[in-house]
JSON list of C-alpha atoms in Angstrom, two decimals:
[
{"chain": "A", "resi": 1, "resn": "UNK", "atom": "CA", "xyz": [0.00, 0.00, 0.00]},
{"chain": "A", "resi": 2, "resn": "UNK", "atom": "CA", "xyz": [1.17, 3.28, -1.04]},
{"chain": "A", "resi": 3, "resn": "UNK", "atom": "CA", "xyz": [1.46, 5.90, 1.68]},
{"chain": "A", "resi": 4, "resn": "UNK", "atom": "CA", "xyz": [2.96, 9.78, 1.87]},
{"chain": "A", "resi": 5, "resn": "UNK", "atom": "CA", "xyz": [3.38, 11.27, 4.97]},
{"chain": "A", "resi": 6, "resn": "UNK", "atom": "CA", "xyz": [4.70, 14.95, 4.86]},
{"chain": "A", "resi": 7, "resn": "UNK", "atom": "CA", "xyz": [6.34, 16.61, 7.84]},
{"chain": "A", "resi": 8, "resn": "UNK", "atom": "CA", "xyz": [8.49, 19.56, 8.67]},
{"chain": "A", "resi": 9, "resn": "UNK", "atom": "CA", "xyz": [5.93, 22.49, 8.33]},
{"chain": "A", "resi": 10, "resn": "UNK", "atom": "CA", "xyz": [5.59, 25.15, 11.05]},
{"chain": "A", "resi": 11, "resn": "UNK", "atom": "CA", "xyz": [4.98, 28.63, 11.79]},
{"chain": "A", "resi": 12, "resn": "UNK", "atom": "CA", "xyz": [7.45, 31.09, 11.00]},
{"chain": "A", "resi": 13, "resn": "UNK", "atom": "CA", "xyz": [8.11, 34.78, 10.23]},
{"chain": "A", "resi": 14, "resn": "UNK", "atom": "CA", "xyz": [8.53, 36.38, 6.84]},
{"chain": "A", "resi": 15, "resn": "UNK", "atom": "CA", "xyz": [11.46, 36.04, 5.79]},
{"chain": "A", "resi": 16, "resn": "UNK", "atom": "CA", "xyz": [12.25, 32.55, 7.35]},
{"chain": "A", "resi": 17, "resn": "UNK", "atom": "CA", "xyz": [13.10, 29.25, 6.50]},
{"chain": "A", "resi": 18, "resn": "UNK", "atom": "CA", "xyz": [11.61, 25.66, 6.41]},
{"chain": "A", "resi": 19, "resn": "UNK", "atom": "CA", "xyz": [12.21, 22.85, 4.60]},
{"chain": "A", "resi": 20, "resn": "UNK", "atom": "CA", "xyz": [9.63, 19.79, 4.42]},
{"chain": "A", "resi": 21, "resn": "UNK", "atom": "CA", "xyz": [9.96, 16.50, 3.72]},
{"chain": "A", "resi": 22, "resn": "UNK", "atom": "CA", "xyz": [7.55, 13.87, 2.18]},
{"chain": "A", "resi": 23, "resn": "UNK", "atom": "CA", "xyz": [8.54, 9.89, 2.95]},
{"chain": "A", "resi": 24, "resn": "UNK", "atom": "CA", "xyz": [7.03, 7.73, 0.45]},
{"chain": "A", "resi": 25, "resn": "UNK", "atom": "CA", "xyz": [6.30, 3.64, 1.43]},
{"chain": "A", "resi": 26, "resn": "UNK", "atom": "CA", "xyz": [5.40, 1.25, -0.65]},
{"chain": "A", "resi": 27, "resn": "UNK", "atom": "CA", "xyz": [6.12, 2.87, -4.29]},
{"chain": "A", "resi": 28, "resn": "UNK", "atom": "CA", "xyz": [9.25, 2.72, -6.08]},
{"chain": "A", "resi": 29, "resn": "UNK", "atom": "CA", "xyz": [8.55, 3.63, -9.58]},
{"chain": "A", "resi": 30, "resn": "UNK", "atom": "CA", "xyz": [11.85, 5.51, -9.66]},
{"chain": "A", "resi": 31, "resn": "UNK", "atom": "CA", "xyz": [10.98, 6.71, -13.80]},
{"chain": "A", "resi": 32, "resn": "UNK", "atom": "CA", "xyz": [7.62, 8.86, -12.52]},
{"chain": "A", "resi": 33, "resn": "UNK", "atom": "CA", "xyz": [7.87, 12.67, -11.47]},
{"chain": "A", "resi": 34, "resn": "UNK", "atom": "CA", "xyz": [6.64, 13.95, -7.94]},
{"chain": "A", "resi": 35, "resn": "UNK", "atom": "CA", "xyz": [5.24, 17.09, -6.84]},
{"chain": "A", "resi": 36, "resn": "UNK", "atom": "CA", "xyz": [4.33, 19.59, -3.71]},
{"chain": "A", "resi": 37, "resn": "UNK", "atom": "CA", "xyz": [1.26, 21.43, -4.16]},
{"chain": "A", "resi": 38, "resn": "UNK", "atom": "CA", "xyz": [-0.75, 23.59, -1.05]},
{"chain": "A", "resi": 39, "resn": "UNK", "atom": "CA", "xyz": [-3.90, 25.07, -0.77]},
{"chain": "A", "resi": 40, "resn": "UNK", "atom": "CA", "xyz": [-4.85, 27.96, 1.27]},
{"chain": "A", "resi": 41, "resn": "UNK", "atom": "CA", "xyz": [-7.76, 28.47, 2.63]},
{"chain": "A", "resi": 42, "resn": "UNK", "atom": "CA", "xyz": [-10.64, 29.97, 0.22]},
{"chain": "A", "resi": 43, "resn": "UNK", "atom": "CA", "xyz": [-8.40, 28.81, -2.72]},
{"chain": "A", "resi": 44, "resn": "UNK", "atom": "CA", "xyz": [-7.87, 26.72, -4.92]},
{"chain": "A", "resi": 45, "resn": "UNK", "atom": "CA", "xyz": [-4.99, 23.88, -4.64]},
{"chain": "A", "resi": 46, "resn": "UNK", "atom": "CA", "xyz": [-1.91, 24.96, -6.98]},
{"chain": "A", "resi": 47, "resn": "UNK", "atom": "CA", "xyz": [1.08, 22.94, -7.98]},
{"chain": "A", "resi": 48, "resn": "UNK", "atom": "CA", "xyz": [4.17, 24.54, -6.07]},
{"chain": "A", "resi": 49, "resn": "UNK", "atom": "CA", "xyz": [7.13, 22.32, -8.02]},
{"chain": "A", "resi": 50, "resn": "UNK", "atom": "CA", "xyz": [7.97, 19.48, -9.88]},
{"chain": "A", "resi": 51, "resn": "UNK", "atom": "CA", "xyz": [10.39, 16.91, -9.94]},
{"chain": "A", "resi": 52, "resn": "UNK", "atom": "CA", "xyz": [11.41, 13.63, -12.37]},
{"chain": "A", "resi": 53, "resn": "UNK", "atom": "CA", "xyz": [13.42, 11.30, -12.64]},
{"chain": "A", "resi": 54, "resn": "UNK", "atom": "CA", "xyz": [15.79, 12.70, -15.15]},
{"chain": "A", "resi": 55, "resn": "UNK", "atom": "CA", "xyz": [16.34, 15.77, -12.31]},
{"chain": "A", "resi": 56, "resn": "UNK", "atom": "CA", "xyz": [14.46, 18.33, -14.24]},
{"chain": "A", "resi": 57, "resn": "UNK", "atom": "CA", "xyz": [12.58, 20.42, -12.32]},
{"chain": "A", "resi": 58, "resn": "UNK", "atom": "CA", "xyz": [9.52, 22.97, -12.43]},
{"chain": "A", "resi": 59, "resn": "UNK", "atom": "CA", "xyz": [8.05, 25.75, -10.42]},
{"chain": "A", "resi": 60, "resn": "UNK", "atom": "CA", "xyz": [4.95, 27.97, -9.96]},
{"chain": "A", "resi": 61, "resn": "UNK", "atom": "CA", "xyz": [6.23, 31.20, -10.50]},
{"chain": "A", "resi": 62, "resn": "UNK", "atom": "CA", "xyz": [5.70, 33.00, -7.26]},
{"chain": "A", "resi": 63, "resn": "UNK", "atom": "CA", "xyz": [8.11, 30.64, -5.37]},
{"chain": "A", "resi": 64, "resn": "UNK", "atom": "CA", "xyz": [10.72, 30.30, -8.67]},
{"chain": "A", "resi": 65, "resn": "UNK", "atom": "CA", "xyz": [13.90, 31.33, -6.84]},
{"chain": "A", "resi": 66, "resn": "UNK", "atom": "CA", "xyz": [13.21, 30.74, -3.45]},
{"chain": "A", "resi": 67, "resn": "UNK", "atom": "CA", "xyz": [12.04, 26.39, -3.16]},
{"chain": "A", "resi": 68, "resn": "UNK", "atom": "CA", "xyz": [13.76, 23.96, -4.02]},
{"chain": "A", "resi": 69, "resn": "UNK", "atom": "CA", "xyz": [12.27, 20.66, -4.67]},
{"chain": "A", "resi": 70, "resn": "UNK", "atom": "CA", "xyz": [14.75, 17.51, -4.16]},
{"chain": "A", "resi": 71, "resn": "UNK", "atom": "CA", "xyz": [14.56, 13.97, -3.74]},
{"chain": "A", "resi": 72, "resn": "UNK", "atom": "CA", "xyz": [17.07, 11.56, -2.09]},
{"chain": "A", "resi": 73, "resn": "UNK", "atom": "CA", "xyz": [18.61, 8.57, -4.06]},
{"chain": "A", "resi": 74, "resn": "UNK", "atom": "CA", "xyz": [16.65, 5.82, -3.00]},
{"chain": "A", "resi": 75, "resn": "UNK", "atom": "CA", "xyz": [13.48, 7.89, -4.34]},
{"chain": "A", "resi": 76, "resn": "UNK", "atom": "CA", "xyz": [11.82, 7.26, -0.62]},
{"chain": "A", "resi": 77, "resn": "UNK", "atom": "CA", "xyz": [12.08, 10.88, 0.32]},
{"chain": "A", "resi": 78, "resn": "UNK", "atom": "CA", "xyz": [10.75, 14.34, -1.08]},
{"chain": "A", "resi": 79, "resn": "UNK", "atom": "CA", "xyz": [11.97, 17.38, 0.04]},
{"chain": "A", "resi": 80, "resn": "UNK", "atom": "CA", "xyz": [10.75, 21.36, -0.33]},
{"chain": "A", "resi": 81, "resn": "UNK", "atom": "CA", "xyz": [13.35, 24.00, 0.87]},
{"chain": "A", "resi": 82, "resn": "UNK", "atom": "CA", "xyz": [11.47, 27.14, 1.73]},
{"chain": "A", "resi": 83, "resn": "UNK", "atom": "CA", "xyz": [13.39, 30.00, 1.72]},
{"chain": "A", "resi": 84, "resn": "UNK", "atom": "CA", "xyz": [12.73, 33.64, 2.17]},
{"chain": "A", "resi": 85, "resn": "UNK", "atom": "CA", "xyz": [9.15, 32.44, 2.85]},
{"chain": "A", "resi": 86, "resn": "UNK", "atom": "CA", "xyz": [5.89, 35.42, 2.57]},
{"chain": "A", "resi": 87, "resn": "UNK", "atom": "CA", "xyz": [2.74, 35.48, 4.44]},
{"chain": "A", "resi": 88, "resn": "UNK", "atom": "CA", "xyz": [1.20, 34.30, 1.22]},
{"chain": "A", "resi": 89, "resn": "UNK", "atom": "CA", "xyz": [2.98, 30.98, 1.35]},
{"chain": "A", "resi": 90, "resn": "UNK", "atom": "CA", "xyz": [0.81, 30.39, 4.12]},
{"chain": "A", "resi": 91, "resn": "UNK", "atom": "CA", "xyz": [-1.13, 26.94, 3.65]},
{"chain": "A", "resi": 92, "resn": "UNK", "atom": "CA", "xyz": [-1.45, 23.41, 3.70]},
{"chain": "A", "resi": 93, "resn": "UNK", "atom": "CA", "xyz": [1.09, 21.43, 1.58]},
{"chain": "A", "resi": 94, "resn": "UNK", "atom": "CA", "xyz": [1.05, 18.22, 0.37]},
{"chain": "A", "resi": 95, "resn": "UNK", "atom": "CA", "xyz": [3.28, 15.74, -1.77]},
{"chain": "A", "resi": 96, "resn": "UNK", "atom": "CA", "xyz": [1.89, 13.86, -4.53]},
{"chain": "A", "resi": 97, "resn": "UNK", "atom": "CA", "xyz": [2.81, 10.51, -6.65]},
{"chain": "A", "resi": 98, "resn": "UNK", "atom": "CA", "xyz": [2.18, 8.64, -9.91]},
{"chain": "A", "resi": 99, "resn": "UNK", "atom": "CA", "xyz": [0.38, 10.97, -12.62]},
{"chain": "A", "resi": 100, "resn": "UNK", "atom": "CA", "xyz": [-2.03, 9.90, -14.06]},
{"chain": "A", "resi": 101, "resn": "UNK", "atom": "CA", "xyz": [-3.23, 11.20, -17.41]},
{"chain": "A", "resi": 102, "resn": "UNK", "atom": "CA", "xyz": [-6.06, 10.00, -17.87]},
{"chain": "A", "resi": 103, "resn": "UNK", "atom": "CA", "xyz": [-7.68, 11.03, -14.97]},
{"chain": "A", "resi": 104, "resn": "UNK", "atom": "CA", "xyz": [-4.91, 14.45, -15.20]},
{"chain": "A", "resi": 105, "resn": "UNK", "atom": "CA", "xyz": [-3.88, 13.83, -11.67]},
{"chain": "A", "resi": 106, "resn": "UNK", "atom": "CA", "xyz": [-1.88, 12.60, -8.91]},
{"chain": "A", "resi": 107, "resn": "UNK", "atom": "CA", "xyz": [-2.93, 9.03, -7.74]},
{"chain": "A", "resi": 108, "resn": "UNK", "atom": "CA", "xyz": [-1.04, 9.46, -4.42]},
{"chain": "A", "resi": 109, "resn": "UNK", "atom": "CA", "xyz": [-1.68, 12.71, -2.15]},
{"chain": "A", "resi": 110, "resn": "UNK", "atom": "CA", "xyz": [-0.38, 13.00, 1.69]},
{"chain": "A", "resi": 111, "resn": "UNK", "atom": "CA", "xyz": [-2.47, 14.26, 4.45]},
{"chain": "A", "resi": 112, "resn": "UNK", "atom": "CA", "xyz": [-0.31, 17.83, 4.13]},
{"chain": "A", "resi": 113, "resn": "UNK", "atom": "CA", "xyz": [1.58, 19.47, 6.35]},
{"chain": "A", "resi": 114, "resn": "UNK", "atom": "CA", "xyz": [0.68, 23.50, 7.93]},
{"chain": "A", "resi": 115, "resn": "UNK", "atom": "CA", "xyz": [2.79, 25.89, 7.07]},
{"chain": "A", "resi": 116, "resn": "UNK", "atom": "CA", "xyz": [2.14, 29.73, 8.76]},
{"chain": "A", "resi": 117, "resn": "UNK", "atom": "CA", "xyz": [3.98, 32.56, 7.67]},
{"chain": "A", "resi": 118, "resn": "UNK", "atom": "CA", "xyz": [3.62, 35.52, 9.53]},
{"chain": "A", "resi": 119, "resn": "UNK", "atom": "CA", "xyz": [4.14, 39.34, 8.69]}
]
């Protein structure tokens, strides 16, 4: 059974740093692309960055320069570095696995992990 469970969100202050993580159990197509999205509340959920196997990466624009979106070796671990983070990074974010285009989705979400940015 396939299971993502995020961690290392938090409340900080503008300008601060945090850097989540996203273990993955029980998938190990190593040739698929992973993702963070978040959703804050009152809006819709938005892709945050991108990540396949090859090591190219994507970004939604208002974060481009500041994340980073990694993954370990072994492909069991997702990472976000936050940096210079802005009240409106505040949200929930969450890791997802496998696309699937047919249904133009991720077939894997976590539960998300709060992350509070204060002014």
């Amino acid at each position: 059974q396939v299971q993502l469970v995020e961690s290392g969100g938090g409340s900080v202050q503008s300008g601060g740093s945090l850097r989540l993580s996203c273990a993955v159990f029980g998938y190990t197509d190593s040739s698929a692309c992973m993702a963070w999205f978040r959703q804050a509340p009152g809006k819709e959920r938005e892709e945050v960055a991108t990540i396949c196997s090859d090591g190219g990466t994507t970004y939604l624009g208002s974060v481009k320069g500041r994340f980073t979106i990694s993954q370990n070796n072994a492909y069991t671990t997702l990472y976000l570095q936050m940096n210079n983070l802005k009240p409106d990074d505040t949200a929930v974010y969450y890791c997802a696995a496998d696309w699937n285009e047919y249904l133009a989705t991720y077939n894997y979400w976590g539960r998300g992990t709060q992350v509070t940015v204060s002014s």
